[in-house]
Amino acid sequence: MAETIPVGHAPEHAHEHHEPGFVAKYLWSTDHKMIAMQYLFTGSAMALLGGFFAYVFRSQLAFPGMSVPGFGLVSPNEYNALITNHGAIMIFWFAMPVLIAAFGNFLIPLMIGADDMAFPKINRLSYQIFLLSVLVLFVSFFVEGGAFGGAWTMYPPLSATAEYNQTPLGTTLFVTAVALEFVAFLMGGINFVVTAMNSRAPGMRMYDIPIVVWMIVLASIIFMASVGPLVAGAVMLLFDHNLGTAFFDPKRGGDPVLWQHLFWFFGHPEVYVVLLPAVGIVAEIITVFARKKLFAYKTVLYTAFGTGVLSFTVWAHHQFIAGIDPRMANVFTITTLLISVPVAEMMFVYIATLYGGSITLETPMLWALSFIATFLIGGVTGIFLGASGTDIYLHDTYFVLAHFHYTFVPIAVIGTFAGVTFWFPKMFGRMLDDRLGKIHFWGTVIPFNLIFIPLFVLGVAGEHRRIWDFTQFPELSAPWMRDLDKLATLSLWVMLSFQIVFLVNFFWSLRRGPKAPKNPWASNTLEWTADSPPPHGNWKELPTVYRGPYEYSVPGREQDYWPQNVPN
Amino acid sequence: MIERLLPAASTSATEIDFLFSLIFWLVGFWFVLSEAIFFGLILRFRKREGRKAQYVTGELQSEKRWITVPHLLVLVCDVFIVFFAVRAWHQVKQDLPTAPTQQVVRVEGAQWAWIFTHPGPDGKLDSADDIRKVNELHVEVDRLYHFQLTSRDVLHSFSVPVFRLKQDAIPGRVITGWFQPTKTGEHDVQCAEICGIGHGLMPARIHIETSEQHAAWIAANSTVSVAAVAGR
């Protein structure tokens, strides 16, 4: 059994039924579900901040010279700081904490039939260090010189020399925040892998583990294997910036391209670190709402392994035009296009799962299906950038930006909404409103496409990202281009305003939603056999597993589902 | 496809535009097919009263064929794309062609401007008649140019969209590349790598001129440049 919560009472009363105090319950808990909620709420709050930043700089772009409501005029250095922190927040402080840490913490013990994580105190420490990284990042916005504005990729010499970036404290705090965040996720990752491998319920074999658990475990392993070079790089960058070393300073024998290798050796696998949990979530949802067994479970698993291995061989496609030996581009073109094979196969498997199903379109299913539909666009546009020849032109244009938003928005935003709407009854013991959920869905997905399809076109027409004001470029100020920019920005406003519908639905349902039964979706996996919400320790008696997680519509059975813990 | 949105004004532009169209149609085909099947399945297998979902494991070879065959076809497409991508890359980035009338220009990125050094009437760089211009590059149509690219401070990236050309500039290194303009005109040059507070404020222009226009420009500017150099 996991340890009990240190409730802060006298020892002789500790065994009695005391309600833990606020601090013990919400801040100092080692319960995996509470830590999941801490990550979920912190990550979501950061997403709102990142979204606000996007609103500010896109409004500046579409309406140059005008004051942005809620912010004011955007200066070039503020613009740089906004795009930098938007990117960093969305990846490091939203996608990772929500997809891996929140869902990993909530789902892994519940889905494998454990009472808690293998190391609950390390788990708590992981969140506390993450929170510290958030605070350090916040402080960086308010220091003298302003926040760091050298892009989330932090390329030196700009990031390594205060003379060049002119934001000395902001830069130091930004790099420190990123490094702290990685330490937090290393701790979390160790917990996920050890828990999933060692704490499974009796009877649960490797191939009985739900796909989403596998995916989070694989993502954690990829993260742990890729993050070392970047933490080392972050330390080197801090030394260059503050102590006068010259790891990345070419004037004194350093090499700025070294940073790019260290960064992208982490940075590209990072895409798969957040992708895998999202495709895991999607797998769980489509099987439940299509009442189907997951098509070729083992194939999904092997392709995820394959993607993980290949993800370490593709980093230099970010550096085709960075001054690396041109012959290297050929090798990295091959590895990059090769990674399209397992990812395409995964998508084919999901499409095949729908065949012969009995599909209902509740809100979580809409999100899961829209993941497939939009991620396909992200996938196919990646081919243009993996092919070295076209990357020469498209690199750092709005085409790249649109491409990775077509991968990251399905992963982080759609994946999160799919997961939250699906597991909300289990997390909070109440049902979300399905009608409001659908309004929010359409209000998000339609404008999302209207933001980024125009940006593909603008990218192909030669518009580069990270430029403060395009009206200085005669070709880029063509009226049709400025109109597309306005369309993208207005769509962003619409998309952001529809998030209010979600927030209303979320907080209203949290208090007033109808009580959720144990298993509202008639699902097979173990978390649905616990109470809604599950108490500390999850079950009075740990479940026993008799079969795989996706036995839906098995012939000869009256019910169309067959929970993992029900004996024959 | 690109040239509908932006003119193509160099020999490499043709090669890259071809590759872009090839990938567009190839992946476009797969994309449309996958989405059509995807939406088709959602419509066809919507829940109906009295109909139960089928039990398909996907573990049988006969079922797996439905994903392994498209999977192999994707692989074939990849090989095809790799071939043309590498070919384009060789022509644009890896091979450095030479021509009898070749010229060399120097491109320097700095916070926050582009500094272009043109050879003067003697046709050679690093001589007294060099013409140095800020944010203004003058070249002659149809002539082959080698550029020497470097940076004075941080990373910059020299991007000429009408040439489909882009190359990062790295302090401490001189990177040699080439271009051959095919059309006269005046176009934007952007910095494609974030380079500090003024990154969004360094627009430059490239002037592609006929040989007569170019000769006249050199004649008009070289003496000025000599005087400027002598005066420093």
mmCIF file of N, CA, C and O in Angstrom, chain A residues 268 271-272 275 317 336-337 339-340 343-344 347 370-386 399-411 414 448-449 452-453 456, chain B residues 23 27 31 34-35:
data_model
loop_
_atom_site.group_PDB
_atom_site.id
_atom_site.type_symbol
_atom_site.label_atom_id
_atom_site.label_comp_id
_atom_site.label_asym_id
_atom_site.label_seq_id
_atom_site.Cartn_x
_atom_site.Cartn_y
_atom_site.Cartn_z
ATOM 1 N N HIS A 268 13.540 17.371 -31.098
ATOM 2 C CA HIS A 268 12.666 16.609 -31.969
ATOM 3 C C HIS A 268 12.012 15.419 -31.272
ATOM 4 O O HIS A 268 10.802 15.246 -31.393
ATOM 5 N N VAL A 271 8.743 16.154 -29.611
ATOM 6 C CA VAL A 271 7.472 16.098 -30.346
ATOM 7 C C VAL A 271 6.768 14.781 -30.052
ATOM 8 O O VAL A 271 5.568 14.732 -29.803
ATOM 9 N N TYR A 272 7.559 13.703 -30.031
ATOM 10 C CA TYR A 272 6.961 12.383 -29.821
ATOM 11 C C TYR A 272 6.666 12.162 -28.344
ATOM 12 O O TYR A 272 5.800 11.365 -27.995
ATOM 13 N N LEU A 275 3.400 13.660 -28.346
ATOM 14 C CA LEU A 275 2.491 12.993 -29.287
ATOM 15 C C LEU A 275 1.968 11.670 -28.714
ATOM 16 O O LEU A 275 0.776 11.383 -28.787
ATOM 17 N N HIS A 317 17.333 17.671 -39.156
ATOM 18 C CA HIS A 317 16.502 18.282 -40.203
ATOM 19 C C HIS A 317 16.088 19.705 -39.813
ATOM 20 O O HIS A 317 15.633 20.463 -40.657
ATOM 21 N N THR A 336 14.248 11.231 -41.623
ATOM 22 C CA THR A 336 13.040 12.017 -41.332
ATOM 23 C C THR A 336 11.835 11.473 -42.088
ATOM 24 O O THR A 336 10.742 11.345 -41.546
ATOM 25 N N LEU A 337 12.046 11.155 -43.364
ATOM 26 C CA LEU A 337 10.902 10.631 -44.114
ATOM 27 C C LEU A 337 10.540 9.230 -43.631
ATOM 28 O O LEU A 337 9.382 8.823 -43.698
ATOM 29 N N ILE A 339 10.437 8.287 -40.597
ATOM 30 C CA ILE A 339 9.594 8.341 -39.389
ATOM 31 C C ILE A 339 8.126 8.545 -39.771
ATOM 32 O O ILE A 339 7.223 8.283 -38.976
ATOM 33 N N SER A 340 7.886 8.986 -41.014
ATOM 34 C CA SER A 340 6.492 9.113 -41.445
ATOM 35 C C SER A 340 5.835 7.734 -41.538
ATOM 36 O O SER A 340 4.618 7.616 -41.472
ATOM 37 N N VAL A 343 4.333 6.543 -38.075
ATOM 38 C CA VAL A 343 3.260 7.463 -37.684
ATOM 39 C C VAL A 343 2.057 7.289 -38.616
ATOM 40 O O VAL A 343 0.904 7.252 -38.166
ATOM 41 N N ALA A 344 2.327 7.130 -39.923
ATOM 42 C CA ALA A 344 1.225 6.887 -40.864
ATOM 43 C C ALA A 344 0.521 5.581 -40.510
ATOM 44 O O ALA A 344 -0.708 5.505 -40.518
ATOM 45 N N MET A 347 -1.892 6.009 -37.722
ATOM 46 C CA MET A 347 -3.132 6.669 -38.155
ATOM 47 C C MET A 347 -4.009 5.684 -38.934
ATOM 48 O O MET A 347 -5.227 5.659 -38.771
ATOM 49 N N SER A 370 -11.418 14.376 -34.288
ATOM 50 C CA SER A 370 -10.824 15.570 -34.884
ATOM 51 C C SER A 370 -9.306 15.542 -34.736
ATOM 52 O O SER A 370 -8.585 16.133 -35.535
ATOM 53 N N PHE A 371 -8.830 14.826 -33.725
ATOM 54 C CA PHE A 371 -7.377 14.649 -33.611
ATOM 55 C C PHE A 371 -6.846 13.986 -34.884
ATOM 56 O O PHE A 371 -5.883 14.445 -35.499
ATOM 57 N N ILE A 372 -7.504 12.885 -35.291
ATOM 58 C CA ILE A 372 -7.025 12.146 -36.466
ATOM 59 C C ILE A 372 -7.111 13.033 -37.703
ATOM 60 O O ILE A 372 -6.153 13.159 -38.478
ATOM 61 N N ALA A 373 -8.267 13.699 -37.887
ATOM 62 C CA ALA A 373 -8.477 14.498 -39.099
ATOM 63 C C ALA A 373 -7.459 15.624 -39.219
ATOM 64 O O ALA A 373 -6.942 15.889 -40.308
ATOM 65 N N THR A 374 -7.150 16.291 -38.105
ATOM 66 C CA THR A 374 -6.238 17.435 -38.198
ATOM 67 C C THR A 374 -4.777 17.003 -38.131
ATOM 68 O O THR A 374 -3.931 17.583 -38.810
ATOM 69 N N PHE A 375 -4.493 15.981 -37.347
ATOM 70 C CA PHE A 375 -3.102 15.553 -37.253
ATOM 71 C C PHE A 375 -2.592 15.062 -38.609
ATOM 72 O O PHE A 375 -1.407 15.193 -38.924
ATOM 73 N N LEU A 376 -3.499 14.507 -39.421
ATOM 74 C CA LEU A 376 -3.101 14.078 -40.775
ATOM 75 C C LEU A 376 -2.531 15.257 -41.564
ATOM 76 O O LEU A 376 -1.570 15.101 -42.320
ATOM 77 N N ILE A 377 -3.114 16.447 -41.385
ATOM 78 C CA ILE A 377 -2.593 17.625 -42.090
ATOM 79 C C ILE A 377 -1.199 17.957 -41.572
ATOM 80 O O ILE A 377 -0.275 18.233 -42.350
ATOM 81 N N GLY A 378 -1.037 17.886 -40.254
ATOM 82 C CA GLY A 378 0.292 18.111 -39.692
ATOM 83 C C GLY A 378 1.292 17.098 -40.223
ATOM 84 O O GLY A 378 2.429 17.444 -40.560
ATOM 85 N N GLY A 379 0.864 15.859 -40.329
ATOM 86 C CA GLY A 379 1.755 14.805 -40.809
ATOM 87 C C GLY A 379 2.191 15.018 -42.245
ATOM 88 O O GLY A 379 3.387 15.017 -42.553
ATOM 89 N N VAL A 380 1.231 15.255 -43.138
ATOM 90 C CA VAL A 380 1.617 15.349 -44.561
ATOM 91 C C VAL A 380 2.412 16.623 -44.842
ATOM 92 O O VAL A 380 3.306 16.615 -45.690
ATOM 93 N N THR A 381 2.148 17.696 -44.108
ATOM 94 C CA THR A 381 2.923 18.910 -44.381
ATOM 95 C C THR A 381 4.351 18.784 -43.847
ATOM 96 O O THR A 381 5.249 19.502 -44.295
ATOM 97 N N GLY A 382 4.543 17.852 -42.911
ATOM 98 C CA GLY A 382 5.896 17.597 -42.418
ATOM 99 C C GLY A 382 6.813 17.082 -43.513
ATOM 100 O O GLY A 382 8.025 17.305 -43.486
ATOM 101 N N ILE A 383 6.243 16.389 -44.486
ATOM 102 C CA ILE A 383 7.056 15.824 -45.572
ATOM 103 C C ILE A 383 7.783 16.940 -46.332
ATOM 104 O O ILE A 383 8.937 16.791 -46.734
ATOM 105 N N PHE A 384 7.117 18.078 -46.515
ATOM 106 C CA PHE A 384 7.735 19.194 -47.229
ATOM 107 C C PHE A 384 8.988 19.687 -46.504
ATOM 108 O O PHE A 384 9.912 20.195 -47.119
ATOM 109 N N LEU A 385 8.962 19.564 -45.185
ATOM 110 C CA LEU A 385 10.064 20.112 -44.394
ATOM 111 C C LEU A 385 11.148 19.080 -44.148
ATOM 112 O O LEU A 385 12.318 19.417 -44.004
ATOM 113 N N GLY A 386 10.752 17.817 -44.124
ATOM 114 C CA GLY A 386 11.750 16.760 -43.986
ATOM 115 C C GLY A 386 12.561 16.605 -45.263
ATOM 116 O O GLY A 386 13.727 16.214 -45.227
ATOM 117 N N PHE A 399 4.852 28.610 -43.165
ATOM 118 C CA PHE A 399 4.490 27.228 -43.497
ATOM 119 C C PHE A 399 4.923 26.305 -42.360
ATOM 120 O O PHE A 399 4.173 25.422 -41.931
ATOM 121 N N VAL A 400 6.143 26.510 -41.874
ATOM 122 C CA VAL A 400 6.653 25.702 -40.759
ATOM 123 C C VAL A 400 5.764 25.905 -39.542
ATOM 124 O O VAL A 400 5.379 24.955 -38.855
ATOM 125 N N LEU A 401 5.446 27.166 -39.306
ATOM 126 C CA LEU A 401 4.624 27.491 -38.154
ATOM 127 C C LEU A 401 3.255 26.808 -38.242
ATOM 128 O O LEU A 401 2.790 26.191 -37.282
ATOM 129 N N ALA A 402 2.654 26.886 -39.427
ATOM 130 C CA ALA A 402 1.346 26.246 -39.593
ATOM 131 C C ALA A 402 1.481 24.729 -39.435
ATOM 132 O O ALA A 402 0.655 24.081 -38.789
ATOM 133 N N HIS A 403 2.554 24.166 -40.011
ATOM 134 C CA HIS A 403 2.775 22.718 -39.904
ATOM 135 C C HIS A 403 2.840 22.282 -38.440
ATOM 136 O O HIS A 403 2.156 21.364 -38.031
ATOM 137 N N PHE A 404 3.691 22.947 -37.652
ATOM 138 C CA PHE A 404 3.817 22.404 -36.291
ATOM 139 C C PHE A 404 2.626 22.761 -35.419
ATOM 140 O O PHE A 404 2.352 22.064 -34.446
ATOM 141 N N HIS A 405 1.863 23.790 -35.794
ATOM 142 C CA HIS A 405 0.615 23.985 -35.047
ATOM 143 C C HIS A 405 -0.410 22.923 -35.420
ATOM 144 O O HIS A 405 -1.244 22.561 -34.602
ATOM 145 N N TYR A 406 -0.343 22.417 -36.643
ATOM 146 C CA TYR A 406 -1.233 21.311 -37.029
ATOM 147 C C TYR A 406 -0.807 20.001 -36.394
ATOM 148 O O TYR A 406 -1.553 19.017 -36.449
ATOM 149 N N THR A 407 0.401 19.928 -35.833
ATOM 150 C CA THR A 407 0.718 18.743 -35.033
ATOM 151 C C THR A 407 0.509 19.034 -33.552
ATOM 152 O O THR A 407 -0.086 18.233 -32.844
ATOM 153 N N PHE A 408 0.988 20.199 -33.090
ATOM 154 C CA PHE A 408 0.924 20.455 -31.653
ATOM 155 C C PHE A 408 -0.480 20.794 -31.159
ATOM 156 O O PHE A 408 -0.799 20.483 -30.015
ATOM 157 N N VAL A 409 -1.292 21.449 -31.964
ATOM 158 C CA VAL A 409 -2.643 21.749 -31.471
ATOM 159 C C VAL A 409 -3.471 20.459 -31.342
ATOM 160 O O VAL A 409 -4.099 20.246 -30.298
ATOM 161 N N PRO A 410 -3.456 19.563 -32.360
ATOM 162 C CA PRO A 410 -4.123 18.277 -32.106
ATOM 163 C C PRO A 410 -3.559 17.571 -30.871
ATOM 164 O O PRO A 410 -4.310 17.066 -30.041
ATOM 165 N N ILE A 411 -2.242 17.571 -30.740
ATOM 166 C CA ILE A 411 -1.648 16.859 -29.605
ATOM 167 C C ILE A 411 -2.066 17.519 -28.295
ATOM 168 O O ILE A 411 -2.697 16.909 -27.439
ATOM 169 N N ILE A 414 -6.287 19.486 -28.569
ATOM 170 C CA ILE A 414 -7.343 18.497 -28.830
ATOM 171 C C ILE A 414 -7.154 17.279 -27.925
ATOM 172 O O ILE A 414 -8.116 16.754 -27.350
ATOM 173 N N PHE A 448 -9.800 27.072 -35.533
ATOM 174 C CA PHE A 448 -8.417 26.580 -35.572
ATOM 175 C C PHE A 448 -7.952 26.407 -37.021
ATOM 176 O O PHE A 448 -6.860 26.844 -37.406
ATOM 177 N N ASN A 449 -8.800 25.788 -37.842
ATOM 178 C CA ASN A 449 -8.431 25.598 -39.249
ATOM 179 C C ASN A 449 -8.336 26.922 -39.990
ATOM 180 O O ASN A 449 -7.502 27.089 -40.871
ATOM 181 N N PHE A 452 -4.857 28.507 -39.314
ATOM 182 C CA PHE A 452 -3.593 27.965 -39.815
ATOM 183 C C PHE A 452 -3.582 27.638 -41.300
ATOM 184 O O PHE A 452 -2.504 27.602 -41.891
ATOM 185 N N ILE A 453 -4.736 27.425 -41.926
ATOM 186 C CA ILE A 453 -4.691 27.228 -43.384
ATOM 187 C C ILE A 453 -4.199 28.512 -44.064
ATOM 188 O O ILE A 453 -3.316 28.461 -44.923
ATOM 189 N N PHE A 456 -0.428 28.651 -43.879
ATOM 190 C CA PHE A 456 0.279 27.827 -44.875
ATOM 191 C C PHE A 456 0.503 28.638 -46.143
ATOM 192 O O PHE A 456 1.591 28.657 -46.720
ATOM 193 N N ILE B 23 5.752 16.839 -54.231
ATOM 194 C CA ILE B 23 5.336 16.401 -52.889
ATOM 195 C C ILE B 23 3.868 16.762 -52.662
ATOM 196 O O ILE B 23 3.101 15.970 -52.111
ATOM 197 N N VAL B 27 1.542 13.694 -51.572
ATOM 198 C CA VAL B 27 0.952 13.612 -50.230
ATOM 199 C C VAL B 27 -0.507 14.081 -50.257
ATOM 200 O O VAL B 27 -1.314 13.612 -49.467
ATOM 201 N N PHE B 31 -3.478 12.176 -48.539
ATOM 202 C CA PHE B 31 -4.251 12.905 -47.548
ATOM 203 C C PHE B 31 -5.747 12.829 -47.868
ATOM 204 O O PHE B 31 -6.564 12.486 -47.005
ATOM 205 N N SER B 34 -7.049 9.266 -47.340
ATOM 206 C CA SER B 34 -7.199 8.895 -45.918
ATOM 207 C C SER B 34 -8.391 9.598 -45.292
ATOM 208 O O SER B 34 -9.178 8.982 -44.560
ATOM 209 N N GLU B 35 -8.534 10.898 -45.584
ATOM 210 C CA GLU B 35 -9.651 11.639 -44.979
ATOM 211 C C GLU B 35 -10.984 11.118 -45.527
ATOM 212 O O GLU B 35 -11.968 11.049 -44.782
#
